[in-house]
Short mmCIF file of C-alpha atoms in Angstrom, two decimals:
data_model
loop_
_atom_site.label_atom_id
_atom_site.label_comp_id
_atom_site.label_asym_id
_atom_site.label_seq_id
_atom_site.Cartn_x
_atom_site.Cartn_y
_atom_site.Cartn_z
CA MET A 268 45.73 -23.83 -27.16
CA LYS A 269 46.43 -23.26 -23.67
CA ARG A 270 46.19 -19.09 -24.40
CA ILE A 271 42.99 -19.49 -26.14
CA LEU A 272 41.71 -21.56 -23.76
CA ALA A 273 43.17 -19.07 -20.88
CA ILE A 274 41.09 -16.37 -22.55
CA VAL A 275 38.28 -18.41 -22.74
CA LEU A 276 38.64 -19.18 -18.58
CA LEU A 277 39.25 -15.83 -18.38
CA LEU A 278 36.14 -14.11 -20.60
CA ILE A 279 33.31 -16.48 -18.24
CA GLY A 280 35.37 -15.89 -14.93
CA GLY A 281 35.29 -12.37 -15.99
CA ALA A 282 31.19 -12.71 -17.19
CA ALA A 283 30.96 -14.58 -13.61
CA ALA A 284 32.19 -12.32 -11.38
CA LEU A 285 29.82 -9.58 -13.25
CA TRP A 286 26.46 -11.62 -12.91
CA LEU A 287 26.18 -13.32 -10.60
CA PRO A 288 26.06 -11.27 -7.97
CA GLY A 289 23.04 -9.70 -9.39
CA PHE A 290 21.96 -13.20 -9.21
CA TYR A 291 22.86 -13.81 -5.47
CA ARG A 292 20.86 -10.21 -4.77
CA ALA A 293 17.09 -10.62 -7.06
CA ALA A 294 17.06 -14.37 -5.36
CA GLY A 295 17.37 -13.15 -2.27
CA VAL A 296 14.64 -10.65 -2.59
CA GLY A 297 12.75 -13.33 -3.79
CA ALA A 298 13.60 -15.27 -1.05
CA GLY A 299 12.23 -12.53 0.63
CA PHE A 300 9.33 -11.61 -0.71
CA VAL A 301 8.00 -15.52 -1.27
CA ALA A 302 8.98 -15.08 2.75
CA LYS A 303 7.24 -12.41 3.49
CA GLN A 304 3.74 -12.76 1.79
CA MET A 305 3.49 -16.21 2.85
CA CYS A 306 3.77 -14.94 6.57
CA SER A 307 1.74 -11.89 6.41
CA CYS A 308 -0.89 -13.50 3.93
CA VAL A 309 -1.62 -16.94 6.81
CA PHE A 310 -1.00 -15.25 9.43
CA VAL A 311 -2.36 -11.66 9.08
CA GLY A 312 -4.82 -12.41 6.36
CA ASP A 313 -5.89 -15.34 8.39
CA ARG A 314 -5.41 -17.61 5.29
CA SER A 315 -4.51 -21.25 4.37
CA ASP A 316 -1.01 -21.99 2.83
CA ALA A 317 -2.73 -23.45 0.29
CA SER A 318 -4.49 -20.33 -0.47
CA CYS A 319 -1.78 -17.26 -0.09
CA ARG A 320 0.60 -19.38 -3.13
CA PRO A 321 -0.86 -18.71 -5.46
CA ASP A 322 -1.62 -15.07 -5.30
CA LEU A 323 2.48 -14.61 -5.48
CA LEU A 324 4.23 -14.17 -8.51
CA GLU A 325 4.83 -16.99 -11.27
CA SER A 326 8.47 -15.76 -11.50
CA MET A 327 8.72 -16.96 -8.19
CA ASP A 328 7.35 -20.74 -8.48
CA SER A 329 10.76 -21.62 -8.18
CA ILE A 330 10.76 -20.63 -4.68
CA GLU A 331 10.12 -22.95 -1.75
CA ALA A 332 8.55 -22.08 1.25
CA GLU A 333 7.98 -24.03 4.43
CA ARG A 334 6.54 -22.89 8.38
CA LEU A 335 8.63 -22.80 10.85
CA ASP A 336 8.95 -24.45 13.75
CA GLY A 337 7.90 -23.89 16.52
CA VAL A 338 7.37 -20.49 16.10
CA GLU A 339 4.85 -18.61 13.88
CA GLY A 340 7.09 -17.68 9.90
CA PHE A 341 7.86 -18.62 7.04
CA ARG A 342 11.06 -19.46 5.52
CA ALA A 343 11.61 -19.93 1.98
CA PHE A 344 14.73 -20.51 -0.36
CA ILE A 345 16.55 -21.92 -3.54
CA PRO A 346 18.59 -24.48 -2.72
CA LEU A 347 22.42 -23.24 -2.34
CA LEU A 348 21.61 -19.24 -2.80
CA ALA A 349 19.28 -17.68 -1.08
CA GLU A 350 16.78 -18.14 2.18
CA ARG A 351 15.29 -15.94 4.18
CA ARG A 352 12.56 -16.22 6.95
CA ALA A 353 10.17 -13.67 8.39
CA LEU A 354 8.37 -14.52 11.75
CA HIS A 355 4.94 -13.81 12.31
CA GLU A 356 5.05 -10.38 16.02
CA PRO A 357 1.42 -9.42 16.29
CA PRO A 358 0.50 -7.11 16.78
CA TYR A 359 3.30 -5.79 13.93
CA GLY A 360 2.49 -8.14 11.18
CA CYS A 361 5.77 -10.36 9.89
CA ILE A 362 8.75 -9.01 10.03
CA LEU A 363 11.56 -10.08 7.69
CA GLN A 364 14.86 -11.23 9.45
CA PRO A 365 18.45 -9.99 7.97
CA MET D 288 -30.17 0.51 0.66
CA GLY D 289 -31.97 3.07 -0.32
CA ASP D 290 -35.39 2.35 -3.02
CA ASP D 291 -33.30 5.10 -5.52
CA VAL D 292 -31.24 1.81 -6.66
CA ASP D 293 -32.21 -0.52 -8.56
CA ARG D 294 -31.22 -3.46 -6.92
CA ALA D 295 -31.73 -5.57 -10.09
CA HIS D 296 -28.64 -3.45 -12.10
CA LEU D 297 -26.14 -3.12 -9.03
CA ASP D 298 -26.61 -7.14 -9.00
CA SER D 299 -25.62 -7.95 -11.88
CA LEU D 300 -22.33 -4.94 -11.30
CA LEU D 301 -21.89 -6.67 -8.51
CA ASP D 302 -21.96 -10.46 -10.90
CA ASP D 303 -19.14 -8.49 -13.40
CA LEU D 304 -16.82 -7.73 -10.49
CA PHE D 305 -16.68 -11.01 -9.40
CA THR D 306 -16.12 -12.70 -12.46
CA GLY D 307 -12.23 -12.18 -12.72
CA GLU D 308 -9.96 -15.76 -11.81
CA GLY D 309 -6.75 -15.64 -10.77
CA ARG D 310 -4.19 -18.78 -10.68
CA GLY D 311 -5.20 -21.82 -8.47
CA GLY D 312 -9.19 -20.89 -9.21
CA LEU D 313 -8.99 -17.86 -6.52
CA PRO D 314 -11.03 -14.97 -7.24
CA ASP D 315 -9.66 -11.91 -8.34
CA THR D 316 -11.91 -9.65 -6.75
CA ARG D 317 -12.51 -11.09 -2.61
CA ALA D 318 -14.13 -8.46 -1.52
CA VAL D 319 -16.79 -5.45 -2.89
CA LEU D 320 -18.53 -3.29 0.16
CA VAL D 321 -20.21 0.03 0.06
CA VAL D 322 -21.09 2.50 2.39
CA ARG D 323 -24.38 5.10 1.72
CA GLY D 324 -25.11 8.32 4.35
CA GLY D 325 -22.85 6.20 6.99
CA ARG D 326 -24.34 2.50 6.48
CA LEU D 327 -23.18 -0.49 5.92
CA VAL D 328 -25.52 -1.15 2.70
CA LEU D 329 -24.14 -3.38 0.35
CA GLU D 330 -20.87 -6.19 1.06
CA ARG D 331 -19.59 -8.95 -0.37
CA TYR D 332 -17.14 -11.91 -0.16
CA ALA D 333 -15.81 -14.07 -2.28
CA PRO D 334 -16.02 -18.00 -1.20
CA GLY D 335 -13.03 -18.42 0.51
CA PHE D 336 -13.05 -15.03 2.13
CA ASP D 337 -15.38 -13.10 4.56
CA ALA D 338 -15.61 -10.30 6.59
CA ASN D 339 -13.50 -11.88 9.46
CA GLN D 340 -9.95 -11.82 7.29
CA ARG D 341 -7.56 -9.15 7.15
CA PHE D 342 -6.92 -7.58 3.08
CA HIS D 343 -3.92 -6.58 1.71
CA SER D 344 -3.51 -2.98 1.74
CA TRP D 345 -0.55 -2.90 -0.85
CA SER D 346 0.13 0.68 -1.62
CA MET D 347 -3.47 1.92 -0.46
CA ALA D 348 -0.58 2.18 3.18
CA LYS D 349 0.30 5.02 1.55
CA SER D 350 -2.86 6.49 2.59
CA VAL D 351 -3.15 5.45 6.05
CA THR D 352 0.23 6.66 6.49
CA GLN D 353 -0.40 10.02 5.12
CA GLY D 354 -2.86 10.19 7.63
CA LEU D 355 -1.11 9.35 10.60
CA ILE D 356 1.08 12.44 9.63
CA GLY D 357 -2.01 14.42 9.68
CA ILE D 358 -2.87 12.86 13.81
CA LEU D 359 0.97 14.17 13.93
CA VAL D 360 0.02 17.39 13.07
CA ARG D 361 -3.26 17.59 14.57
CA GLU D 362 -0.74 17.64 17.89
CA GLY D 363 1.39 19.94 16.80
CA ARG D 364 4.05 17.64 16.70
CA LEU D 365 4.15 18.32 12.94
CA ALA D 366 4.48 21.03 10.32
CA VAL D 367 3.69 20.63 7.01
CA ASP D 368 5.68 23.38 5.14
CA GLU D 369 8.67 22.63 8.52
CA ARG D 370 11.89 20.94 6.56
CA ALA D 371 10.85 17.84 6.87
CA PRO D 372 12.58 15.79 10.29
CA VAL D 373 15.20 13.22 8.67
CA ASP D 374 18.64 13.56 10.42
CA ALA D 375 20.59 12.57 7.25
CA TRP D 376 19.50 15.74 5.93
CA SER D 377 20.52 17.99 8.07
CA ALA D 378 23.87 18.86 7.00
CA GLN D 379 24.58 22.89 5.92
CA GLY D 380 24.54 22.68 2.47
CA ASP D 381 22.87 19.04 1.98
CA PRO D 382 20.19 20.39 -0.28
CA ARG D 383 17.51 17.49 0.83
CA ARG D 384 17.56 19.57 3.78
CA ALA D 385 14.94 22.09 2.05
CA LEU D 386 12.82 18.85 1.62
CA THR D 387 9.06 18.80 3.64
CA LEU D 388 6.83 17.01 4.91
CA ARG D 389 4.65 18.71 1.98
CA HIS D 390 7.02 17.60 -0.34
CA LEU D 391 7.03 13.63 0.53
CA LEU D 392 3.38 14.20 1.10
CA HIS D 393 3.45 15.26 -2.78
CA MET D 394 5.79 12.59 -3.74
CA THR D 395 7.43 15.96 -5.37
CA SER D 396 10.79 15.58 -3.44
CA GLY D 397 13.02 14.98 -5.81
CA LEU D 398 14.24 12.38 -4.07
CA ALA D 399 16.06 9.17 -6.68
CA ASN D 400 14.06 6.70 -5.21
CA ALA D 401 10.97 6.40 -7.21
CA ASP D 402 8.83 3.43 -8.17
CA GLY D 403 9.59 1.77 -11.87
CA GLU D 404 11.90 4.12 -12.91
CA ASP D 405 14.58 1.27 -13.16
CA GLY D 406 12.19 -1.05 -14.37
CA ALA D 407 10.24 -3.75 -11.56
CA GLY D 408 12.61 -6.68 -11.65
CA PRO D 409 14.79 -7.74 -8.12
CA GLU D 410 17.00 -5.46 -8.42
CA SER D 411 14.92 -2.26 -8.94
CA PHE D 412 14.68 0.55 -5.61
CA VAL D 413 11.18 -0.27 -4.54
CA ALA D 414 11.43 -4.44 -4.57
CA THR D 415 15.11 -4.13 -2.39
CA LEU D 416 13.24 -1.64 -0.68
CA LEU D 417 10.44 -3.95 0.37
CA PHE D 418 11.93 -7.65 0.31
CA GLY D 419 15.60 -7.29 0.41
CA SER D 420 18.93 -5.93 1.48
CA ALA D 421 17.13 -2.41 2.05
CA SER D 422 13.97 -3.97 4.05
CA HIS D 423 15.66 -3.79 7.89
CA ASP D 424 15.50 -0.12 7.71
CA MET D 425 13.40 1.14 4.98
CA ALA D 426 13.29 5.20 5.90
CA GLY D 427 17.07 4.95 6.40
CA SER D 428 17.31 2.78 3.21
CA ALA D 429 14.62 5.84 1.18
CA ALA D 430 16.16 8.70 2.29
CA ALA D 431 20.09 7.56 1.49
CA VAL D 432 19.20 8.75 -2.00
CA PRO D 433 20.67 11.77 -3.89
CA LEU D 434 17.64 14.97 -5.32
CA ALA D 435 17.04 13.82 -9.43
CA HIS D 436 15.38 16.32 -9.76
CA ASP D 437 14.63 19.59 -8.34
CA PRO D 438 12.95 20.01 -5.40
CA GLY D 439 8.58 20.71 -6.41
CA THR D 440 9.05 20.39 -9.95
CA HIS D 441 8.27 16.72 -10.56
CA TRP D 442 6.28 14.42 -9.71
CA ALA D 443 6.91 10.54 -9.14
CA TYR D 444 5.76 8.01 -7.44
CA SER D 445 7.11 6.46 -4.75
CA THR D 446 6.72 3.77 -2.39
CA GLY D 447 10.63 5.03 -0.52
CA THR D 448 8.85 8.26 0.01
CA SER D 449 6.08 6.52 1.94
CA ALA D 450 8.66 4.64 4.01
CA ILE D 451 10.42 7.64 5.23
CA LEU D 452 7.10 9.22 5.82
CA GLY D 453 6.50 5.88 8.34
CA GLY D 454 10.21 6.49 9.47
CA ILE D 455 8.72 10.31 10.74
CA VAL D 456 6.61 8.91 11.77
CA SER D 457 8.09 6.57 13.79
CA GLN D 458 10.86 8.26 15.31
CA THR D 459 8.05 10.85 16.10
CA VAL D 460 6.17 9.05 18.30
CA GLY D 461 8.50 6.07 19.53
CA ASP D 462 9.18 1.63 19.42
CA ARG D 463 6.73 0.46 17.84
CA ALA D 464 5.46 -0.42 21.29
CA ALA D 465 4.25 3.68 21.38
CA VAL D 466 3.36 3.84 17.89
CA ARG D 467 0.97 1.02 18.00
CA ALA D 468 -0.18 2.61 21.79
CA TRP D 469 -0.65 5.65 20.20
CA LEU D 470 -2.48 4.44 16.89
CA GLU D 471 -4.61 2.31 19.07
CA ARG D 472 -5.29 5.35 21.10
CA GLU D 473 -5.55 8.52 18.16
CA LEU D 474 -7.13 6.25 15.73
CA LEU D 475 -8.60 2.51 15.78
CA THR D 476 -10.48 2.75 19.01
CA PRO D 477 -12.57 6.47 18.21
CA LEU D 478 -13.23 4.31 14.19
CA GLY D 479 -13.54 1.02 16.05
CA MET D 480 -10.85 -0.15 13.50
CA ASP D 481 -9.34 -2.69 15.49
CA SER D 482 -8.51 -5.01 12.34
CA LEU D 483 -5.50 -2.32 11.17
CA VAL D 484 -2.25 -3.88 11.41
CA LEU D 485 0.73 -1.77 9.55
CA GLU D 486 3.69 -4.31 8.87
CA VAL D 487 7.07 -2.20 10.08
CA ASP D 488 10.79 -3.19 9.05
CA THR D 489 13.52 -4.90 11.41
CA ARG D 490 13.96 -1.48 13.27
CA GLY D 491 11.11 -1.77 14.05
CA GLN D 492 9.55 1.50 11.75
CA LEU D 493 6.46 1.47 10.52
CA VAL D 494 6.56 -0.19 6.45
CA GLY D 495 4.75 3.06 5.25
CA GLY D 496 4.42 2.54 1.22
CA SER D 497 2.52 -1.32 1.53
CA HIS D 498 2.36 -3.67 4.13
CA ALA D 499 -1.21 -2.72 5.89
CA TRP D 500 -3.97 -4.88 6.69
CA ALA D 501 -7.44 -5.05 8.07
CA THR D 502 -10.69 -6.28 7.68
CA ALA D 503 -13.02 -4.71 5.12
CA ARG D 504 -15.22 -3.52 7.19
CA ASP D 505 -12.49 -1.46 8.37
CA TRP D 506 -10.96 -0.19 4.75
CA ALA D 507 -14.16 0.75 4.87
CA ARG D 508 -14.77 2.77 7.89
CA PHE D 509 -11.54 4.08 7.06
CA GLY D 510 -12.92 6.07 4.33
CA LEU D 511 -15.79 6.98 5.91
CA LEU D 512 -13.40 9.32 7.94
CA TYR D 513 -12.14 10.75 5.10
CA LEU D 514 -15.64 11.22 3.65
CA ARG D 515 -16.66 12.65 6.80
CA GLY D 516 -13.95 15.85 6.32
CA GLY D 517 -11.38 14.07 9.44
CA VAL D 518 -14.03 13.89 12.27
CA TRP D 519 -15.63 10.71 13.68
CA ASP D 520 -18.63 10.82 15.79
CA GLY D 521 -18.07 14.32 16.21
CA GLN D 522 -14.46 13.36 17.70
CA THR D 523 -11.56 15.70 14.90
CA ILE D 524 -9.57 12.55 13.83
CA LEU D 525 -7.73 14.08 11.35
CA PRO D 526 -6.89 18.50 11.00
CA GLY D 527 -9.33 21.22 9.45
CA GLY D 528 -8.42 21.78 5.56
CA TRP D 529 -6.44 17.86 6.00
CA VAL D 530 -8.85 16.39 3.69
CA ASP D 531 -9.41 18.88 1.26
CA PHE D 532 -5.55 19.18 1.49
CA SER D 533 -5.21 15.21 0.61
CA ARG D 534 -7.19 15.47 -2.48
CA THR D 535 -5.61 18.47 -4.11
CA PRO D 536 -3.37 17.57 -6.70
CA ALA D 537 0.10 18.07 -6.29
CA PRO D 538 1.20 21.05 -7.65
CA ALA D 539 3.85 19.37 -10.49
CA PRO D 540 3.51 20.29 -14.33
CA ASN D 541 3.45 16.47 -14.19
CA ASN D 542 0.60 15.60 -12.10
CA THR D 543 -3.17 15.96 -11.79
CA THR D 544 -4.31 12.61 -10.08
CA PHE D 545 -2.30 12.57 -6.73
CA GLY D 546 -2.70 14.90 -3.83
CA ALA D 547 -0.87 14.11 -0.46
CA HIS D 548 -0.55 10.25 -0.75
CA LEU D 549 -4.92 9.84 -1.73
CA TRP D 550 -4.95 9.81 -5.73
CA ILE D 551 -8.01 11.88 -6.81
CA ASN D 552 -10.44 11.02 -9.85
CA HIS D 553 -8.91 14.26 -12.35
CA ASP D 554 -7.73 13.22 -16.38
CA PRO D 555 -4.21 12.53 -16.02
CA ALA D 556 -1.32 13.75 -17.06
CA SER D 557 0.57 12.03 -19.14
CA ASP D 558 2.74 9.73 -17.56
CA GLN D 559 -0.63 8.67 -15.43
CA PHE D 560 -3.83 7.34 -14.95
CA LYS D 561 -7.15 7.98 -14.17
CA PRO D 562 -7.55 5.99 -10.66
CA ILE D 563 -11.95 4.74 -11.53
CA GLN D 564 -12.86 5.10 -15.58
CA GLY D 565 -16.33 6.13 -15.10
CA ALA D 566 -16.32 8.16 -12.18
CA GLY D 567 -16.61 11.44 -11.06
CA PRO D 568 -13.90 14.33 -10.64
CA SER D 569 -14.86 14.34 -6.85
CA VAL D 570 -13.95 10.85 -6.39
CA PHE D 571 -10.46 10.24 -4.23
CA THR D 572 -9.20 7.20 -3.56
CA MET D 573 -6.78 4.85 -1.90
CA SER D 574 -5.17 2.24 -4.47
CA GLY D 575 -3.32 -0.54 -4.06
CA ASN D 576 -1.51 -2.96 -6.14
CA GLY D 577 -3.62 -5.54 -7.49
CA GLY D 578 -6.55 -3.46 -8.06
CA GLN D 579 -7.34 -2.24 -3.82
CA TYR D 580 -9.85 0.81 -4.14
CA VAL D 581 -11.44 2.36 -1.46
CA ALA D 582 -13.26 4.98 -2.86
CA MET D 583 -14.73 8.21 -1.38
CA VAL D 584 -17.12 9.57 -3.10
CA PRO D 585 -19.19 13.09 -1.84
CA GLU D 586 -21.87 13.75 -4.28
CA LYS D 587 -23.44 10.56 -3.64
CA ASP D 588 -21.94 10.19 0.21
CA LEU D 589 -20.56 6.43 -0.44
CA VAL D 590 -17.87 5.25 0.06
CA VAL D 591 -17.08 2.00 -2.10
CA VAL D 592 -13.83 -0.36 -1.64
CA ARG D 593 -12.87 -3.63 -3.47
CA LEU D 594 -10.05 -5.82 -1.82
CA GLY D 595 -8.48 -8.47 -3.77
CA GLU D 596 -5.86 -9.90 -6.51
CA MET D 597 -5.19 -9.06 -10.40
CA LEU D 598 -2.06 -10.70 -10.97
CA VAL D 599 -2.14 -9.37 -14.74
CA HIS D 600 -3.13 -6.44 -13.16
CA ASP D 601 -5.54 -5.35 -15.95
CA TRP D 602 -6.13 -1.98 -13.95
CA ASP D 603 -8.17 -0.91 -17.86
CA ALA D 604 -11.04 -4.01 -17.31
CA LEU D 605 -11.21 -3.49 -13.15
CA SER D 606 -11.48 0.43 -13.07
CA PRO D 607 -14.26 0.66 -15.43
CA LYS D 608 -15.78 -2.30 -12.96
CA VAL D 609 -15.47 -0.40 -9.94
CA GLY D 610 -17.02 3.20 -11.68
CA ALA D 611 -20.24 1.48 -12.55
CA LEU D 612 -20.10 0.41 -9.13
CA ILE D 613 -20.24 3.65 -8.25
CA GLN D 614 -22.87 5.56 -11.03
CA ALA D 615 -25.95 3.03 -10.22
CA PHE D 616 -25.73 4.72 -6.80
CA PRO D 617 -27.69 8.53 -7.56
CA ASP D 618 -26.16 11.70 -6.14
CA ARG D 619 -26.82 12.50 -2.34
CA ALA D 620 -26.31 15.16 0.34
CA PRO D 621 -24.10 13.86 2.62
CA GLY D 622 -26.45 13.09 6.14
CA GLU D 623 -29.86 12.69 3.49
CA ALA D 624 -31.84 10.12 4.44
CA ALA D 625 -33.02 7.29 2.15
CA PRO D 626 -36.12 7.32 0.22
#
């Protein structure tokens, strides 16, 4: 029984090891997309947050976005998974931060 | 407008263009402008949008980038058939050393960075380039790929290739402040195109393949520059022959509709699409995701701008509407007065 359990755990662990990096990368790209697009739409396109958000892909609805305090920019995040920020630096538009 | 245009028919076509609606009740089409004979004759915005707002180019930025390359060619700082100045390809024996600006402008480089060949999801090359780990150095990331085809033998649409060209512009002109000053001097001020914002990556290099923003009127100005052969109010902006080069199909067996970072309204090769259905073969366009269009129509002396989003990406529905709008205007020689 212990051997079976060990094999199952090993398989689950292996699958997670294969799957998680890709999942984290995808979450990071999604957060980057939302941060960048919201920042550019609002600060370069001169539109409201409420007007910009529906222009993003429906598949990005689970990614939250909020304005940064004290600077022109957006933070987009999936709790515990990914976070990206984009800052408005006129006249160069919005720039994703490393 | 001119008495030779059926205004009621035109209004009906415009109404049709503005009918689509996306998420949140936002209109698909946000702006439509027509410049005829060099004059703005039609301008309509959807509710919530206006002449002061900048609209996103998506891939129309590629055509802006090609214009910047053209200006550098005019200035003698770049040459189309010289080796593309990319440090990562400069080693003796590197097959990418054979790549020229012409290959990049034509998207026939053969580089393994084509859009869509690895899907359209968040882990695709183009998504990673624009929004993921490669977004800090877009030009460098896009150049750091091997050849998938011999240069000049295969056409493949590539936002990465435009990023490489954006990087070449930045590298040739200087840091982002220098590029901005040069851009204002060489393009924005002459055209009165003050609203244009070309976004940069973390390194300060032009995104190149996307993320240019301008008012609808400024997009029309940029189209008019191409319709006028690269000359604006008597001032040569683009080098002689540049626009013809831009609207001549890249010589690859799988391409009929792509020139040098502009689209040409020819019948498409098997994996391509006709930019504007219902319009003639002389039409050439800047086109971008979401149904962005700046269409130049030489035989009608016309520039048509359509900006917005199209979340369902139904080009087959949108394109004929733009084509019908173009066809509503009779042919006219450049500079010919309205009846």
